[in-house]
JSON list of C-alpha atoms in Angstrom, two decimals:
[
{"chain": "A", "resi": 1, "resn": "UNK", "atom": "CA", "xyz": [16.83, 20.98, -3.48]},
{"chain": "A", "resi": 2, "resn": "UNK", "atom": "CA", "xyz": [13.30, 20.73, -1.92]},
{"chain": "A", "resi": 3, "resn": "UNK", "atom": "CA", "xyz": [12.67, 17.98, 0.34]},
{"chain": "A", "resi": 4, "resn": "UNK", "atom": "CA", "xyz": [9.94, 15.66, -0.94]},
{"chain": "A", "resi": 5, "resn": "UNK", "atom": "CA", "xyz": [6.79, 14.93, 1.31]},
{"chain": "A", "resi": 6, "resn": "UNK", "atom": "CA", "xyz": [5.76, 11.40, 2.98]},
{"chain": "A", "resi": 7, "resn": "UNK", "atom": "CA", "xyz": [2.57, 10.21, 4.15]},
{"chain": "A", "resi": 8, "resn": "UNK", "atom": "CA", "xyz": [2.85, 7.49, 6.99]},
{"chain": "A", "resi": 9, "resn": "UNK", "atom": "CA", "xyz": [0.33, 5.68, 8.38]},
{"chain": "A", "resi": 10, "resn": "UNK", "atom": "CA", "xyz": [0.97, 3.24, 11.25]},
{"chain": "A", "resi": 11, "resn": "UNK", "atom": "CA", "xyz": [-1.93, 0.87, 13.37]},
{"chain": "A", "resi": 12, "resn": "UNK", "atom": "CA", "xyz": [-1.78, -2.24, 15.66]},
{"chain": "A", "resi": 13, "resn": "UNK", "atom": "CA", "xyz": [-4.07, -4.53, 13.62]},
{"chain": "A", "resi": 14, "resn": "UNK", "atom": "CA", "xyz": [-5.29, -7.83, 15.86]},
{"chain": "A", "resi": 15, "resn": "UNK", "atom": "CA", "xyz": [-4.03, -10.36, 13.18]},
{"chain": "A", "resi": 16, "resn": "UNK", "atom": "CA", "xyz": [-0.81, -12.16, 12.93]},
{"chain": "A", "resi": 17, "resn": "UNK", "atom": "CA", "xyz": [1.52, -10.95, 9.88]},
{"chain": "A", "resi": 18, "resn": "UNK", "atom": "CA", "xyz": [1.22, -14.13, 7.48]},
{"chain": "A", "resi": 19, "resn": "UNK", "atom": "CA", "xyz": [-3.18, -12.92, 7.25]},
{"chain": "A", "resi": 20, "resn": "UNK", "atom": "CA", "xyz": [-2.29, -9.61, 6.59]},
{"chain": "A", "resi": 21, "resn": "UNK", "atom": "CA", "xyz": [0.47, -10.54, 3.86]},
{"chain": "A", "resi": 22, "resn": "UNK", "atom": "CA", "xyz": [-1.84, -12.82, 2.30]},
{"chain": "A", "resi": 23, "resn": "UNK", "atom": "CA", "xyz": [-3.88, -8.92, 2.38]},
{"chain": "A", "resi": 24, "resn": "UNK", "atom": "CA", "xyz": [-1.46, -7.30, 0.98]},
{"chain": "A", "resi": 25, "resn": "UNK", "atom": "CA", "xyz": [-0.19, -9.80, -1.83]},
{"chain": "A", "resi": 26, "resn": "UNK", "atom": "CA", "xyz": [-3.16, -11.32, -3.12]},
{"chain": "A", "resi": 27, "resn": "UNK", "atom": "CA", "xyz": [-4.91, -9.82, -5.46]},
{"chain": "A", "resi": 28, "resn": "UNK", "atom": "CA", "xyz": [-8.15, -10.31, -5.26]},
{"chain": "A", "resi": 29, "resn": "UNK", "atom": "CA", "xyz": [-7.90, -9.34, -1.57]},
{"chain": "A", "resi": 30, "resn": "UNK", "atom": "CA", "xyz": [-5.98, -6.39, -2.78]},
{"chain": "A", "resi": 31, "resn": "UNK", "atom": "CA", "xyz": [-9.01, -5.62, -4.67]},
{"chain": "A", "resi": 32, "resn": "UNK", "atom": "CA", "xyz": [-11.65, -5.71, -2.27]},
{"chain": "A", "resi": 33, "resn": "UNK", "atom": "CA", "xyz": [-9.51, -3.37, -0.09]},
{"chain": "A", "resi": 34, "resn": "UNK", "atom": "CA", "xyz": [-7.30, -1.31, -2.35]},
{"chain": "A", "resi": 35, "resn": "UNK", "atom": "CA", "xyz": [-8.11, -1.28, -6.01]},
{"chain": "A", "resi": 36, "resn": "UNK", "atom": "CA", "xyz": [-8.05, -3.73, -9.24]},
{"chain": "A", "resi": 37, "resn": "UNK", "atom": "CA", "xyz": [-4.69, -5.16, -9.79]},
{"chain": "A", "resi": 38, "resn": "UNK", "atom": "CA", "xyz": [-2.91, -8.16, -11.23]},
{"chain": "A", "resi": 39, "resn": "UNK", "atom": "CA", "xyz": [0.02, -7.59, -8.46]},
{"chain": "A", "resi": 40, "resn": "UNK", "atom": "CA", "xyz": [2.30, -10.64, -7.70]},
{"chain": "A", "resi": 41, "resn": "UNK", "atom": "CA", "xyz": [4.99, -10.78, -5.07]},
{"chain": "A", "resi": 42, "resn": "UNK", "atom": "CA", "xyz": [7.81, -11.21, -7.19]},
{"chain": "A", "resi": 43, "resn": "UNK", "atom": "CA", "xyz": [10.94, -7.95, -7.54]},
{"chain": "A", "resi": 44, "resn": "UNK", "atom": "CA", "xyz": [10.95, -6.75, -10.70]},
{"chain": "A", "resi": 45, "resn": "UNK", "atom": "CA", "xyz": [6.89, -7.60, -11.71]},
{"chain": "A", "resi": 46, "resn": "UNK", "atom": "CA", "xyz": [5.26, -4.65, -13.02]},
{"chain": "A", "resi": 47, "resn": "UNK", "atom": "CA", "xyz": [1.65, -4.26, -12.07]},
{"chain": "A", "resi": 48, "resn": "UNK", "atom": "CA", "xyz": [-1.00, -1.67, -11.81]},
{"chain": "A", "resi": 49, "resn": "UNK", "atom": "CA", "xyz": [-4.11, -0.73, -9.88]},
{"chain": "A", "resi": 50, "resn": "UNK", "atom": "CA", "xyz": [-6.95, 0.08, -11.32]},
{"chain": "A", "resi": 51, "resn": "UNK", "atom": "CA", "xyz": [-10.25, 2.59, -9.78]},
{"chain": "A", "resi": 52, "resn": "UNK", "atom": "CA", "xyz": [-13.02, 4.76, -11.54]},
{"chain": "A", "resi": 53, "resn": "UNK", "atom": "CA", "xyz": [-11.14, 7.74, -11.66]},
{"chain": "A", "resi": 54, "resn": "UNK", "atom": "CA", "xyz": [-7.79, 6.22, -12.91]},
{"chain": "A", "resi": 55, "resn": "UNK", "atom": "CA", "xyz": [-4.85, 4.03, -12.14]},
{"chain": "A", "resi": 56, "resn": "UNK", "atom": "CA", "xyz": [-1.11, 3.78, -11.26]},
{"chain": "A", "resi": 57, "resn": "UNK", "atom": "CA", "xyz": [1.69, 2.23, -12.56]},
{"chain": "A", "resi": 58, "resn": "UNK", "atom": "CA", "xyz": [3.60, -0.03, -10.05]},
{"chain": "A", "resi": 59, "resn": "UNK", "atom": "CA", "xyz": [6.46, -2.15, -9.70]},
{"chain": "A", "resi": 60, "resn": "UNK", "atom": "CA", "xyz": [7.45, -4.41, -6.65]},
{"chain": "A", "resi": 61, "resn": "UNK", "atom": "CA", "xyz": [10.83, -3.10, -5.40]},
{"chain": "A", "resi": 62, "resn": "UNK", "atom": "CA", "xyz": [10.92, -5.36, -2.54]},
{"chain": "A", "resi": 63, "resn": "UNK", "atom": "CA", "xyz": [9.75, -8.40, -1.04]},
{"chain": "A", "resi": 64, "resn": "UNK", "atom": "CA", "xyz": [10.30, -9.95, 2.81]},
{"chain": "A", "resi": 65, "resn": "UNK", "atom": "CA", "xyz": [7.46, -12.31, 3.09]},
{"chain": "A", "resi": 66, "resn": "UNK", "atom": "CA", "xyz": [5.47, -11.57, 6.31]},
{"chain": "A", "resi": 67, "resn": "UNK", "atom": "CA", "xyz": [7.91, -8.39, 7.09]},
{"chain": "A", "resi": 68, "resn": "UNK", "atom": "CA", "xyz": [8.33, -6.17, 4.07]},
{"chain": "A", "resi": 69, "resn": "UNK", "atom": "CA", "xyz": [6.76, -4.91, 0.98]},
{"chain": "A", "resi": 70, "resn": "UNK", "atom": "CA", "xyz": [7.60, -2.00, -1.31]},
{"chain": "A", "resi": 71, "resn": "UNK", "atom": "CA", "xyz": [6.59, -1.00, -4.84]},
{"chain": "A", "resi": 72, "resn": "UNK", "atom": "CA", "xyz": [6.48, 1.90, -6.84]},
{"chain": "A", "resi": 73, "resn": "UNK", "atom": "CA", "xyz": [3.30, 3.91, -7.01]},
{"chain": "A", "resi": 74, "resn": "UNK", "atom": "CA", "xyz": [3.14, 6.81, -9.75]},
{"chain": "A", "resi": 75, "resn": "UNK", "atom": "CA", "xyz": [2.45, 8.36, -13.19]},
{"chain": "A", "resi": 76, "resn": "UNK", "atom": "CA", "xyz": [3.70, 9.84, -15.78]},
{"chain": "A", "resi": 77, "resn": "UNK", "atom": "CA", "xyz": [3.89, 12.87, -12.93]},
{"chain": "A", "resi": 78, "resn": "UNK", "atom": "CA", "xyz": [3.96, 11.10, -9.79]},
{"chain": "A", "resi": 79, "resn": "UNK", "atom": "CA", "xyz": [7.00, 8.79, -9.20]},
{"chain": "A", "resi": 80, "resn": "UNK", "atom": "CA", "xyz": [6.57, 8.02, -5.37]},
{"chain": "A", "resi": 81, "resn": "UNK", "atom": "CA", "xyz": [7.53, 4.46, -3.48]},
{"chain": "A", "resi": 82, "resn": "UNK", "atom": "CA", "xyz": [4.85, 2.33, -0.94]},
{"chain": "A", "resi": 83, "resn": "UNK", "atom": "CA", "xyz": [6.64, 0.96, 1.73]},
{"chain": "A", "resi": 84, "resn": "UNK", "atom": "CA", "xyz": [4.77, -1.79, 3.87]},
{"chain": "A", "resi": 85, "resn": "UNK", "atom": "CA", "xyz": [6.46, -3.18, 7.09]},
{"chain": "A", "resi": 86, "resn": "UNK", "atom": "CA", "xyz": [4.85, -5.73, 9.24]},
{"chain": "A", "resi": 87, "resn": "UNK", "atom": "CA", "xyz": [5.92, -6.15, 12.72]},
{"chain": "A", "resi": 88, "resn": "UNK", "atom": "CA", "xyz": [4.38, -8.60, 15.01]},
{"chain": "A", "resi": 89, "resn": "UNK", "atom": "CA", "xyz": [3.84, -6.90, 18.67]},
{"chain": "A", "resi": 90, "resn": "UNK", "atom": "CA", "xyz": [2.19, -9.72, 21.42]},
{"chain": "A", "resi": 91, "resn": "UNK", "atom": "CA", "xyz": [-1.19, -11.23, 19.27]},
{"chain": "A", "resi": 92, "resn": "UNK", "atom": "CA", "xyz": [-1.55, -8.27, 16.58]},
{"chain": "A", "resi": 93, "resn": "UNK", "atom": "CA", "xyz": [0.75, -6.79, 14.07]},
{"chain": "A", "resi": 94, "resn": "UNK", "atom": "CA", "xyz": [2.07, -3.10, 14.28]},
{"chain": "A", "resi": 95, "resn": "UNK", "atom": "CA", "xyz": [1.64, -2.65, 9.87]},
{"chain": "A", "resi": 96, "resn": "UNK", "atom": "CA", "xyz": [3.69, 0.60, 8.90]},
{"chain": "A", "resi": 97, "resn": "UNK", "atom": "CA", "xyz": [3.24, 2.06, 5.51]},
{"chain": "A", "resi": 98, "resn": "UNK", "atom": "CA", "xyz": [4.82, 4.36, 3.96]},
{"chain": "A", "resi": 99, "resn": "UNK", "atom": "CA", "xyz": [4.39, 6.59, 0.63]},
{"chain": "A", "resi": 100, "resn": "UNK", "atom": "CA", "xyz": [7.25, 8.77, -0.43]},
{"chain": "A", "resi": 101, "resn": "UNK", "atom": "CA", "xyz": [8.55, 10.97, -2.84]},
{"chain": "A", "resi": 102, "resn": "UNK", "atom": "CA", "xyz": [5.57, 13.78, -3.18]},
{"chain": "A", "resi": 103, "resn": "UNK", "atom": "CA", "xyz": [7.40, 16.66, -4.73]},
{"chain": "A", "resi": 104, "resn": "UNK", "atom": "CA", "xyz": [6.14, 20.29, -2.60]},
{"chain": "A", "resi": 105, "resn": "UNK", "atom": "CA", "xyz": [4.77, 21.54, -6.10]},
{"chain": "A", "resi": 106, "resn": "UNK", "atom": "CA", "xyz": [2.37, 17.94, -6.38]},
{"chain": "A", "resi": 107, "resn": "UNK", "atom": "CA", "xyz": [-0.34, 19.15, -3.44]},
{"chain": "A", "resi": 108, "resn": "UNK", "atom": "CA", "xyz": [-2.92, 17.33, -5.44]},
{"chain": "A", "resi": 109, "resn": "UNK", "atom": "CA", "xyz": [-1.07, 13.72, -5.30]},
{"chain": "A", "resi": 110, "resn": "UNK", "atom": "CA", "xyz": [0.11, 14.53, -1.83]},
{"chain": "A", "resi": 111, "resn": "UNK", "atom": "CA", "xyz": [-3.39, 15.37, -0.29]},
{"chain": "A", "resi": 112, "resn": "UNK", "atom": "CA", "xyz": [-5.30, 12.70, -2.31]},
{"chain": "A", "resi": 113, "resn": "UNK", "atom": "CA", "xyz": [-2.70, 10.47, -0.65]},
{"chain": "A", "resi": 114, "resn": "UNK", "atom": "CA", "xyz": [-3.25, 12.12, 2.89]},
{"chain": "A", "resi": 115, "resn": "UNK", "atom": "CA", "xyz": [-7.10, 11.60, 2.55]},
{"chain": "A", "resi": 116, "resn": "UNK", "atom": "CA", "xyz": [-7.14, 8.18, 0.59]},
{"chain": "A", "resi": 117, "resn": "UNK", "atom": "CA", "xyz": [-4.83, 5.79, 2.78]},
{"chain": "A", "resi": 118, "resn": "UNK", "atom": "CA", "xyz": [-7.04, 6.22, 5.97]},
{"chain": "A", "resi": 119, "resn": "UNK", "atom": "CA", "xyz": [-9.99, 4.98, 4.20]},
{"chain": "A", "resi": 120, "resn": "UNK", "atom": "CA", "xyz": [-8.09, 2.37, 2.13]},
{"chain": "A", "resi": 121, "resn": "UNK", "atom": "CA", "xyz": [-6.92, 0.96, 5.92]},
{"chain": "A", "resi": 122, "resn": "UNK", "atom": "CA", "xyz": [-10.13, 1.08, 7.25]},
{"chain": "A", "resi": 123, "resn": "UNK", "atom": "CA", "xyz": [-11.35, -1.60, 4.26]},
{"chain": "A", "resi": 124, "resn": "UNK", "atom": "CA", "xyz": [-8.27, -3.13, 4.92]},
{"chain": "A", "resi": 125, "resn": "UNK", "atom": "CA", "xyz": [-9.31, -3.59, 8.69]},
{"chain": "A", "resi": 126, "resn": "UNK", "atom": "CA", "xyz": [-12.35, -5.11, 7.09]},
{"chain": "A", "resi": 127, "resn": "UNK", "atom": "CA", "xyz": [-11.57, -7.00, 4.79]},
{"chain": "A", "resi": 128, "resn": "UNK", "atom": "CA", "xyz": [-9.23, -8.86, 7.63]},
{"chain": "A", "resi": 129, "resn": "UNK", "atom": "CA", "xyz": [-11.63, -9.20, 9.98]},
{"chain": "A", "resi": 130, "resn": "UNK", "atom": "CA", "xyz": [-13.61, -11.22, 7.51]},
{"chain": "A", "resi": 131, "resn": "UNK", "atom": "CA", "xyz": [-10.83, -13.51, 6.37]},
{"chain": "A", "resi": 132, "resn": "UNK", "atom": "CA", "xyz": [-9.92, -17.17, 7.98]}
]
């Protein structure tokens, strides 16, 4: 069996967890940084994000309020898992995340991954910066 490909990012963000859940669980934030979606922190709601060239299917696997956040991510090809973990370090937040399950013969998914989480995390830096 082939071993199937992750893309982590990690940063220190200066917020405090509960801004950047509010970020990550809110959808009209999540649209501003992420994509179109009528996501709701709740195991088991199915959801999807929506962009010019396309959109996922997604459902929330996991919720830790202020800790914890994972959902699928995927298509009828692509059946991967987000992972986001929040952990606060002195006046910022270390924020994890995680996308797995990129098969070796999916290079396509895998690098548009690779290339689109840096830029979704700098709008997420952003859109933080400009929240109260």
């Amino acid at each position: 069996m082939t071993e199937a490909l992750s893309v982590v990012m990690e940063r220190h963000i200066p917020h405090p967890p509960e801004k950047i859940w509010r970020a990550l669980t809110q959808p009209h934030l999540i649209a501003e940084w992420l994509m179109e979606t009528d996501f709701a922190a709740s195991v088991g709601h199915r959801f999807d994000c929506r962009a010019e060239w396309g959109s996922v299917n997604c459902e929330v696997l996991e919720v830790e309020p202020h800790r914890s956040l994972s959902y699928t991510w995927g298509d009828s090809r692509l059946k991967s898992i987000v992972t986001w973990t929040l952990t606060p370090v002195g006046a910022g937040t270390t924020l994890r995340m995680e996308q797995t399950g990129f098969k070796p013969d999916q290079p396509r998914y895998f690098q548009g991954a690779q290339a689109g989480w840096p830029r979704f995390l700098d709008n997420l830096d952003r859109v933080l910066d400009n929240l109260d």
